[in-house]
Amino acid sequence: MTLDALDPGPNGDFPYLPRTPDGYLDTNVMPIGIRRQRTPDGRVVEIDVTPTVLIDGAHVPITSVLPPPPSP
């Protein structure tokens, strides 16, 4: 069975998330935030690409579980 980055580990944490050497969420592998995208009919829409996980029955942004690196 393969493991997905958003699968919880045996302790309820998320050990398979992509991380930087400093331990932050690797946003080059797993993008987060708002992105603009053009629809087939030409409209521009904003989409939040931040993944969510289910913790205790609630959808929680992955950035609440593992923070992204600080902005320079």
XYZ file of C-alpha atoms in Angstrom:
72
model
C 0.000 0.000 0.000
C 1.363 3.403 -0.907
C 1.417 6.327 1.477
C 0.103 9.751 0.585
C 1.617 12.962 1.970
C -1.722 13.768 3.624
C -2.067 10.368 5.338
C -1.745 10.556 9.121
C 0.908 8.475 10.823
C 0.309 6.016 13.677
C 0.618 8.830 16.245
C -1.928 11.061 14.490
C 0.774 13.330 13.094
C 1.615 13.720 9.396
C 5.135 12.293 8.970
C 4.906 11.982 5.184
C 4.480 15.706 4.438
C 7.298 17.197 2.349
C 9.609 19.162 4.632
C 12.519 21.528 4.175
C 15.796 20.732 5.984
C 14.644 23.205 8.680
C 11.448 21.207 9.284
C 8.960 23.576 7.611
C 6.415 22.577 4.969
C 8.164 22.426 1.576
C 5.988 24.765 -0.490
C 7.935 23.951 -3.671
C 6.572 20.403 -3.509
C 3.181 21.216 -1.942
C 2.003 24.696 -3.010
C -0.231 26.721 -0.709
C -2.199 29.957 -0.982
C -4.365 31.682 -3.548
C -3.699 31.133 -7.255
C -5.387 32.711 -10.265
C -6.612 30.427 -12.996
C -8.453 31.004 -16.258
C -11.676 29.051 -16.797
C -12.529 27.441 -20.157
C -14.797 30.403 -20.963
C -11.991 32.919 -20.288
C -12.909 34.205 -16.827
C -10.167 34.549 -14.225
C -10.968 32.963 -10.857
C -9.034 32.672 -7.613
C -8.514 29.205 -6.141
C -7.085 28.372 -2.711
C -4.735 25.452 -3.395
C -3.864 24.880 0.279
C -4.645 21.224 1.061
C -6.809 20.372 4.061
C -6.764 17.345 6.336
C -9.513 15.876 8.485
C -8.691 16.163 12.196
C -11.355 15.231 14.754
C -14.072 15.616 12.125
C -13.016 19.103 11.002
C -11.240 20.162 7.815
C -8.024 21.916 8.859
C -5.560 23.667 6.505
C -2.273 21.790 6.306
C -0.497 25.019 7.298
C -2.078 24.653 10.763
C -0.416 21.241 11.125
C 2.985 22.077 9.634
C 3.820 25.769 9.102
C 5.374 27.071 5.886
C 8.826 28.654 6.067
C 8.935 32.273 7.251
C 8.874 34.901 4.511
C 12.243 36.561 3.853
